[in-house]
Short mmCIF file of C-alpha atoms in Angstrom, two decimals:
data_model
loop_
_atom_site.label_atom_id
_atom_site.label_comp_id
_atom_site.label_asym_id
_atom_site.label_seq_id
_atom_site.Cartn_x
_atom_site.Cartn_y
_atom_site.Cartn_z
CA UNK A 1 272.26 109.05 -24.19
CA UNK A 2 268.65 107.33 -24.04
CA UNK A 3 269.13 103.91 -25.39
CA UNK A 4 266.50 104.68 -28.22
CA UNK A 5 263.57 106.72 -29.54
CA UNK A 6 260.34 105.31 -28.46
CA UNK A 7 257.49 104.57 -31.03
CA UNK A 8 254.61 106.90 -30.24
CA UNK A 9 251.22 105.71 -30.92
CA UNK A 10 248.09 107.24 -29.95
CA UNK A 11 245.58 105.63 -27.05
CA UNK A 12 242.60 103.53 -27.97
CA UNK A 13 239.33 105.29 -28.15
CA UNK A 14 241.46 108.50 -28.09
CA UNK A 15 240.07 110.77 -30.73
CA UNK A 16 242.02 111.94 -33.58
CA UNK A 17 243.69 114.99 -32.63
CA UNK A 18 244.96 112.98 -29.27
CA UNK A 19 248.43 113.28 -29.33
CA UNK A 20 250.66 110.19 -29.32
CA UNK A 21 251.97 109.16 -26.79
CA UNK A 22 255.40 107.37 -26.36
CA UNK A 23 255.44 103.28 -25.63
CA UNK A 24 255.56 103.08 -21.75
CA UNK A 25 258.94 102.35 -20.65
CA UNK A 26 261.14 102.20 -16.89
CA UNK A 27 263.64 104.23 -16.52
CA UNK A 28 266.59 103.47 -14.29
CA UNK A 29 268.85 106.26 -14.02
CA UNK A 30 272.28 106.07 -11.78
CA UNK A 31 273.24 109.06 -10.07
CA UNK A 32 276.93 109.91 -9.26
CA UNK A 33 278.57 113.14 -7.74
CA UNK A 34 279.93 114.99 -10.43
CA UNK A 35 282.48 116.47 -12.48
CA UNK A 36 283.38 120.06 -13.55
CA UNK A 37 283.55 120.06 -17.57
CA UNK A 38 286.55 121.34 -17.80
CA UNK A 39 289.67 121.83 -15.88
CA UNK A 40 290.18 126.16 -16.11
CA UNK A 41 289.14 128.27 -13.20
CA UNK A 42 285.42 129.10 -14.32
CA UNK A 43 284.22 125.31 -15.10
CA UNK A 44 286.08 125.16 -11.78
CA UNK A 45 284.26 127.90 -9.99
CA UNK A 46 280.68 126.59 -11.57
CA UNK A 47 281.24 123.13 -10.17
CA UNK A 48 282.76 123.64 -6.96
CA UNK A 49 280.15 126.50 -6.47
CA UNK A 50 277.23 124.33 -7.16
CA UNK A 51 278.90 121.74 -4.87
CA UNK A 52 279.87 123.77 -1.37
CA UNK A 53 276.66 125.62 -1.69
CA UNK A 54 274.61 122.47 -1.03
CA UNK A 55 273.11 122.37 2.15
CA UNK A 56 273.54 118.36 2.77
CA UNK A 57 277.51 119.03 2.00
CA UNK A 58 278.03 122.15 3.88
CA UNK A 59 275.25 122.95 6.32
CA UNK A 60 276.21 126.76 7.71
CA UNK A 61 273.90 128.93 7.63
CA UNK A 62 273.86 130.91 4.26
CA UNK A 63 274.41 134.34 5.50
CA UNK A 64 277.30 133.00 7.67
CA UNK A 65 278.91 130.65 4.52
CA UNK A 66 277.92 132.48 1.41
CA UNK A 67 280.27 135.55 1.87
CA UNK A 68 283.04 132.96 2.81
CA UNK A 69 282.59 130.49 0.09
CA UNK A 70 281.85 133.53 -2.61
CA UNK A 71 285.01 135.67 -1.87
CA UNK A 72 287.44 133.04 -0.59
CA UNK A 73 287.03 130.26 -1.69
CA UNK A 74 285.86 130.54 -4.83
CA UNK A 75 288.44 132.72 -5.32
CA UNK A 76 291.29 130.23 -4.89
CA UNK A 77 289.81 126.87 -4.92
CA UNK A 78 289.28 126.33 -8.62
CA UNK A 79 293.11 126.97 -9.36
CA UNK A 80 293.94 124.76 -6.84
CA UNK A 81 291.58 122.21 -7.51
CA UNK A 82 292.05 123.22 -11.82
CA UNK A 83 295.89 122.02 -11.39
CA UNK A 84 294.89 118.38 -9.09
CA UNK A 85 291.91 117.45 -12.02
CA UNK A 86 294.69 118.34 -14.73
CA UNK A 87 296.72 115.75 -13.16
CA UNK A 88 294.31 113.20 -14.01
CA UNK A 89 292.17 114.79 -16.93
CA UNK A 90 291.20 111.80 -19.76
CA UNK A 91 293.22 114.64 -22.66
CA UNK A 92 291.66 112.32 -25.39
CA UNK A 93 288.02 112.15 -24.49
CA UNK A 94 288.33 116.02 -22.49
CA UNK A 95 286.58 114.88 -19.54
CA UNK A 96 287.08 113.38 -16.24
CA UNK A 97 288.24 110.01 -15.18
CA UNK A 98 284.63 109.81 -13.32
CA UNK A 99 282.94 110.83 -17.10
CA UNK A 100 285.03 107.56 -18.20
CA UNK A 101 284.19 105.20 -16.24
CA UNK A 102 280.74 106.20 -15.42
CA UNK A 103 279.92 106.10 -19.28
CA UNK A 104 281.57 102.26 -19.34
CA UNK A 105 279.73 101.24 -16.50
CA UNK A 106 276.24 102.40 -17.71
CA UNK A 107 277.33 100.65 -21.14
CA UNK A 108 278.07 97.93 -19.30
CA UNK A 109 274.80 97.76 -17.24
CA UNK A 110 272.56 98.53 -20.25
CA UNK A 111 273.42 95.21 -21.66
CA UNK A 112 273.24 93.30 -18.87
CA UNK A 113 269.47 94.93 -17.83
CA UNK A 114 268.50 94.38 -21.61
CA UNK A 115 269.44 90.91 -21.57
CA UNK A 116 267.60 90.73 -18.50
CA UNK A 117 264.21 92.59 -19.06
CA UNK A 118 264.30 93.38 -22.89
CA UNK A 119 263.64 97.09 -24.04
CA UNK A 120 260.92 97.56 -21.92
CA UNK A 121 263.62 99.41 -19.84
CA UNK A 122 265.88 102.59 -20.41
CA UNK A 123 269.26 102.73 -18.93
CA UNK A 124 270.90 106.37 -18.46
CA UNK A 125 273.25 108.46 -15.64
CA UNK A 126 273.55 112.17 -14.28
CA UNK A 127 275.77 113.88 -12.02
CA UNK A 128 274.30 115.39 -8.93
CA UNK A 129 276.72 118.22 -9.67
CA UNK A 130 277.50 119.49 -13.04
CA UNK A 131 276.66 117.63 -16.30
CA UNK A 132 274.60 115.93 -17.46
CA UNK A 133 271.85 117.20 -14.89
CA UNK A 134 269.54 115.46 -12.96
CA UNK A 135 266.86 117.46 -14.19
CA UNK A 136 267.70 116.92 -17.46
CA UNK A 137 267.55 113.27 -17.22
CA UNK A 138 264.42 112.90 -15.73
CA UNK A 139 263.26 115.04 -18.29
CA UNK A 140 264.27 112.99 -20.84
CA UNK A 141 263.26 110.17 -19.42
CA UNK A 142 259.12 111.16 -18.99
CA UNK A 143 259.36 112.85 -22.79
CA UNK A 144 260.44 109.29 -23.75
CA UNK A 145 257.63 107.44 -21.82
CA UNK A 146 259.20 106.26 -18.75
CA UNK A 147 256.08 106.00 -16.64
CA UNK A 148 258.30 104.75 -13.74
CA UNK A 149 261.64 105.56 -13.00
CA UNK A 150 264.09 103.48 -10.73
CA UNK A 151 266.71 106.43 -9.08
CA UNK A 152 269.96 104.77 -8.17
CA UNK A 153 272.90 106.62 -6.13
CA UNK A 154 275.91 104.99 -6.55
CA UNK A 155 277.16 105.02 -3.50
CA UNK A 156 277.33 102.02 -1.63
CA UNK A 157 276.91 103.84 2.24
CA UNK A 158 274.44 106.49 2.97
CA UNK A 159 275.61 109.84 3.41
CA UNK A 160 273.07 113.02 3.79
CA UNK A 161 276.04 114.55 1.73
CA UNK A 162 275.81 111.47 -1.19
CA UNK A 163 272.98 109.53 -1.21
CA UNK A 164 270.36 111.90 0.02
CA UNK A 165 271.13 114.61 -1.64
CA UNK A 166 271.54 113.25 -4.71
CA UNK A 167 267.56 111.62 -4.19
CA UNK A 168 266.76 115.25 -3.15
CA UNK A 169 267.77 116.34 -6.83
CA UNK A 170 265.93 113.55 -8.16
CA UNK A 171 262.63 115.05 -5.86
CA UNK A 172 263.15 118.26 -7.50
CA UNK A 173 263.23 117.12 -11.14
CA UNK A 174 260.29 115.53 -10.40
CA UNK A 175 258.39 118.76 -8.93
CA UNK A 176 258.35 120.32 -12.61
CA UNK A 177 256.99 117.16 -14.14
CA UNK A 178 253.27 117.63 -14.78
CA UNK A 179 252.54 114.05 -15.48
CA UNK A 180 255.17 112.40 -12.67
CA UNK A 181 256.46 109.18 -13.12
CA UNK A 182 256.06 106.64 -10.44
CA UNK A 183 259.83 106.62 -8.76
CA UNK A 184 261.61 104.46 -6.17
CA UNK A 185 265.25 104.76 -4.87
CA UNK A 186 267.58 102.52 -4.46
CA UNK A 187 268.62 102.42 -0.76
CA UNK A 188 272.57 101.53 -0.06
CA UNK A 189 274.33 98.36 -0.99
CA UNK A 190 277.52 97.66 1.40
CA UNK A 191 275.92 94.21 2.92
CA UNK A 192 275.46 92.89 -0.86
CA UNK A 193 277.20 89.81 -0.99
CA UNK A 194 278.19 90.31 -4.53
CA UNK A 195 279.42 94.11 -4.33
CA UNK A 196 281.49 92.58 -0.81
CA UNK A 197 282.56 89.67 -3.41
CA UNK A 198 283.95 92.25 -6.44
CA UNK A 199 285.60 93.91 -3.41
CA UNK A 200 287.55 91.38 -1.59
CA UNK A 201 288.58 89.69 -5.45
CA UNK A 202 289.84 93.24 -6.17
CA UNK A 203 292.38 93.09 -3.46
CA UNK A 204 292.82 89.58 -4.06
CA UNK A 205 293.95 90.19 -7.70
CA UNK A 206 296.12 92.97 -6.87
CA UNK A 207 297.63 91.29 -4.10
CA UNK A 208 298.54 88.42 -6.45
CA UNK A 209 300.33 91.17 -8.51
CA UNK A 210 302.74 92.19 -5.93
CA UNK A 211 306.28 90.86 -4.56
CA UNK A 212 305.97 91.66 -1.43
CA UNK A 213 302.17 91.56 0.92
CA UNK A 214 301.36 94.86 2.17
CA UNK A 215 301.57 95.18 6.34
CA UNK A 216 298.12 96.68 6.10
CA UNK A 217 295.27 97.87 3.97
CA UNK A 218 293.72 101.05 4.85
CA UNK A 219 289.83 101.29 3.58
CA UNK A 220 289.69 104.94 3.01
CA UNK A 221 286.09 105.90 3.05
CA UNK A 222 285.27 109.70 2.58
CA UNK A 223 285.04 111.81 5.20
CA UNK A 224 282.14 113.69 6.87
CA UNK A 225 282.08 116.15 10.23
CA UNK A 226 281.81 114.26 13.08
CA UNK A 227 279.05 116.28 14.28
CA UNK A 228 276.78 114.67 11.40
CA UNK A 229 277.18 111.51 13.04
CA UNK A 230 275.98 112.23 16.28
CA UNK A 231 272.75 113.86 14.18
CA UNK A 232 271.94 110.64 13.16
CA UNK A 233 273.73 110.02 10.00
CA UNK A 234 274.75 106.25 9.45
CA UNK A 235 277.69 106.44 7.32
CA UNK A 236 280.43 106.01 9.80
CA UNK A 237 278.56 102.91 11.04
CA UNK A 238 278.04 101.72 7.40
CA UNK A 239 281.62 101.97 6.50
CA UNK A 240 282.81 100.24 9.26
CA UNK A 241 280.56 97.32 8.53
CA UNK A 242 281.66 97.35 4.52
CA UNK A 243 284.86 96.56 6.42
CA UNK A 244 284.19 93.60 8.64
CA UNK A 245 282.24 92.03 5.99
CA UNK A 246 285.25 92.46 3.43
CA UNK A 247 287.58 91.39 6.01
CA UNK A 248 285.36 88.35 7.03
CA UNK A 249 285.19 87.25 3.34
CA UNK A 250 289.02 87.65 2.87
CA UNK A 251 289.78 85.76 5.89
CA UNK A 252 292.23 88.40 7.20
CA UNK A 253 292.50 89.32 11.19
CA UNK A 254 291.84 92.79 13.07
CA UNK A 255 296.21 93.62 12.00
CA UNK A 256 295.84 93.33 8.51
CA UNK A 257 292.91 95.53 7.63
CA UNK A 258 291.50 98.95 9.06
CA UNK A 259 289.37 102.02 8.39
CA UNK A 260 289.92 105.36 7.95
CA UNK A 261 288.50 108.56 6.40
CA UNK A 262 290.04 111.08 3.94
CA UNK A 263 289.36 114.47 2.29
CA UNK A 264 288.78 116.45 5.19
CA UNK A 265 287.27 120.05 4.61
CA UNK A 266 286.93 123.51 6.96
CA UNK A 267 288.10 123.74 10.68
CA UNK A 268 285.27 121.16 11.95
CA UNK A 269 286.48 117.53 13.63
CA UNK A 270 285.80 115.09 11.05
CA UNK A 271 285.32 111.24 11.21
CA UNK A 272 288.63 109.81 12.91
CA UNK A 273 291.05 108.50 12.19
CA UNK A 274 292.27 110.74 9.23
CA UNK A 275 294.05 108.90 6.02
CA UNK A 276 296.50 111.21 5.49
CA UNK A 277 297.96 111.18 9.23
CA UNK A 278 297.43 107.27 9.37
CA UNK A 279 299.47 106.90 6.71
CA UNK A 280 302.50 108.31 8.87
CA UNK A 281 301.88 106.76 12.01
CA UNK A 282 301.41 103.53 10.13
CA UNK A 283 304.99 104.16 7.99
CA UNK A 284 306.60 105.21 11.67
CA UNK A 285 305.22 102.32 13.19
CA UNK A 286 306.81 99.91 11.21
CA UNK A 287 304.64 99.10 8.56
CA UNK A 288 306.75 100.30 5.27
CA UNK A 289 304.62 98.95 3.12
CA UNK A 290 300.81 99.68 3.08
CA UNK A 291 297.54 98.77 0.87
CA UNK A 292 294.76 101.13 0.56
CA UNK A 293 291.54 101.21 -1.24
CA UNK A 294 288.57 102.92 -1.13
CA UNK A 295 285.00 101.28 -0.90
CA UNK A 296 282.86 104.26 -0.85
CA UNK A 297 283.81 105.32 -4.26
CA UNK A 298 282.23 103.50 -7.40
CA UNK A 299 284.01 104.81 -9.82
CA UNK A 300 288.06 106.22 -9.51
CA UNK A 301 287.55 109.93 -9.33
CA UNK A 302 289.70 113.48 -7.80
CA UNK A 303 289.40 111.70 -4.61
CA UNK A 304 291.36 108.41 -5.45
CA UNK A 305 293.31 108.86 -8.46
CA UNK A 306 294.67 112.63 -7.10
CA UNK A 307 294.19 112.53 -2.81
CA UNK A 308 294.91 108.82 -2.71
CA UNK A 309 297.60 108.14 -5.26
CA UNK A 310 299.64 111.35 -4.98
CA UNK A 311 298.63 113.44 -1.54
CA UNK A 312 298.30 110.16 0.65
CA UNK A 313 300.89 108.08 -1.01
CA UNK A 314 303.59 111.28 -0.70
CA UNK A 315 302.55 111.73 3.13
CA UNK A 316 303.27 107.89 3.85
CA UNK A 317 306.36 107.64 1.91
CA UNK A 318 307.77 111.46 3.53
CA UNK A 319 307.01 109.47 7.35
CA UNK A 320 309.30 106.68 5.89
CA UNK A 321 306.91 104.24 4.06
CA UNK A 322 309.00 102.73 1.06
CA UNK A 323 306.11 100.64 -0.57
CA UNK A 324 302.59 101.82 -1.27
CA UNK A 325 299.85 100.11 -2.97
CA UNK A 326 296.48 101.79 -4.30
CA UNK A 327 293.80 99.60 -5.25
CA UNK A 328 291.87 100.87 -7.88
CA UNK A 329 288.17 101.27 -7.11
CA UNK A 330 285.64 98.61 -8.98
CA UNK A 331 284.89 101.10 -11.96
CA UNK A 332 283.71 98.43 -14.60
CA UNK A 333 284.79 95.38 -13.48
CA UNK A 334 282.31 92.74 -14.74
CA UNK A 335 282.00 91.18 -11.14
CA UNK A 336 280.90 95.16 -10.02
CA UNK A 337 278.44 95.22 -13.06
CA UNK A 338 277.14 92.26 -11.96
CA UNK A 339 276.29 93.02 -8.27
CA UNK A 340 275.12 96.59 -9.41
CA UNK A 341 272.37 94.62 -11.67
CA UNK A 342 271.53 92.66 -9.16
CA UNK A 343 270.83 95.20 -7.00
CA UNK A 344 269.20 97.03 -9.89
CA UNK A 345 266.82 93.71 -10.36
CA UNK A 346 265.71 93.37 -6.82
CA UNK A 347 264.40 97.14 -6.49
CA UNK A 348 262.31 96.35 -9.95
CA UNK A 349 260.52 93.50 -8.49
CA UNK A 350 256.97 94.32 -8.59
CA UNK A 351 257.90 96.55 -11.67
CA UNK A 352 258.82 94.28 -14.31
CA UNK A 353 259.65 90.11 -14.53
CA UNK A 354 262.89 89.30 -16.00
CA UNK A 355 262.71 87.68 -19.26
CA UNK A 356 262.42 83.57 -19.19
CA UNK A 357 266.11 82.20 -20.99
#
């Protein structure tokens, strides 16, 4: 939801029949991936169709994938994937643990941008997949006067299968505009101080919660075909920074901390090593009982709250792992709101000055 209807008054020196226009406003909108709307095989089959058939996610050529994806795996994905979001589902809000959080977050940031710039700003989100639509927040957006928008994916590497293709939804919104807004995007985050800060105290707390310290935490980034690396893509070299820096600000050594990759999709070699198979060798090792979080993910979502905390967690403690830890990802935690304005106030410099205390 917009944060409020705009006055409309009509130009100076505009003659009468002029139609008003809206107060100018910027818009910053927040982008994550997605959720289906509901958990039964055809919200399923709309969202996970919408999903594989993007080109920055699955890059076969059509003729080659479409038949696959259409008769296959369409065909039993969503009851698969139904039963794993079921597992999870928020029952008293009917939506997705993603929905959740993303909605507290963008509460969350509104205030803090408001206090910051006044309501010369509107705050909103979309999903790059499902609802609500990038389109139809950038619609909404110019029909309430946002003469500049501010495009934020939430996603702290790049990824051509996160960040870009979520910008290259934003692009196309923007093609049926007739009176475009002057945009920017936000590009990723990972060397923030503060978002390495919200991190590292997220462990820290958690830590402090258990009896016994983990052997290891595993920073389970998701996972992309290997091939897309050696194309040029910079999210395995992104990811593995996001962990230096986290374990340079916790103080840790090269034992206690490592990186690894999860979710795995089609018969392609992935980004190494795999989360599910570390897990084991980890638990075989020696190490009975693991951390893992995941600091690619803004929000908890299928791939944390489901892969993580029941597929991972079952594969470490079936290799003979007794204790495993998930840390929850930042969702809304006021230090995560905080770096995500910040970041949110340096890419409007130039576009508006924050409000004097």
């Amino acid at each position: 939801m917009l944060d409020q209807t705009p006055s409309k008054t009509r130009p100076a020196a505009a003659p009468s029949d002029h139609p008003a226009l809206p107060r100018p406003k910027v818009g910053i909108l927040l982008a994550n991936l997605g959720t289906p709307d509901g958990t039964d095989y055809w919200s399923m089959r709309r969202y996970l169709g919408e999903f594989l058939s993007d080109k920055r996610v699955i890059d076969y050529p059509s003729w080659k994938w479409q038949p696959i994806l259409q008769l296959i795996v369409l065909s039993k994905r969503p009851f698969s994937s139904g039963e794993a979001y079921r597992s999870i589902w928020n029952e008293e809000a009917d939506e997705s643990p993603l929905m959740t959080i993303t909605k507290a977050q963008i509460a969350k940031i509104r205030t803090q941008v408001h206090e910051a710039f006044g309501d010369a700003v509107m705050v909103d989100f979309c999903m790059r997949y499902g609802n609500p639509s990038t389109a139809s927040k950038v619609r909404e957006m110019v029909a309430a006067g946002c003469e500049k928008i501010l495009f934020f994916p939430l996603y702290p590497q790049y990824a051509g299968a996160t960040t870009a293709t979520a910008n290259d939804q934003f692009f196309r919104a923007l093609m049926d505009e007739k009176w475009q807004p002057a945009t920017r995007t936000v590009p990723p985050y990972f060397e923030n101080p503060l978002y390495i800060d919200a991190l590292a105290a997220s462990i820290e707390r958690k830590y402090a919660e258990l009896e016994m310290r983990p052997d290891i935490l595993l920073c389970s980034y998701h996972g992309l075909p290997k091939r897309y690396l050696m194309e040029g893509d910079p999210y395995h070299c992104q990811c593995q920074k996001t962990t230096r820096l986290l374990k340079e600000r916790l103080g840790w050594d090269d034992t206690q901390i490592m990186t690894t990759f999860q979710s795995k999709f089609g018969p392609e070699e992935w980004l190494k090593p795999y989360t599910v198979e570390e897990v084991a060798r980890q638990a075989k090792a020696g190490n009975k009982r693991i951390a893992v979080c995941a600091p690619a993910f803004s929000a908890d979502c299928i791939e944390t709250l489901e892969e993580i905390n029941e597929e991972i967690r079952e594969s470490f403690e079936e290799a003979g792992g007794e204790d495993f830890t998930y840390v929850p990802c930042l969702n809304d935690d006021d230090a995560h709101i905080t770096a995500l304005t910040s970041v949110i106030a340096d890419n409007l410099a130039g576009w508006l000055v924050p409000q004097t205390a």
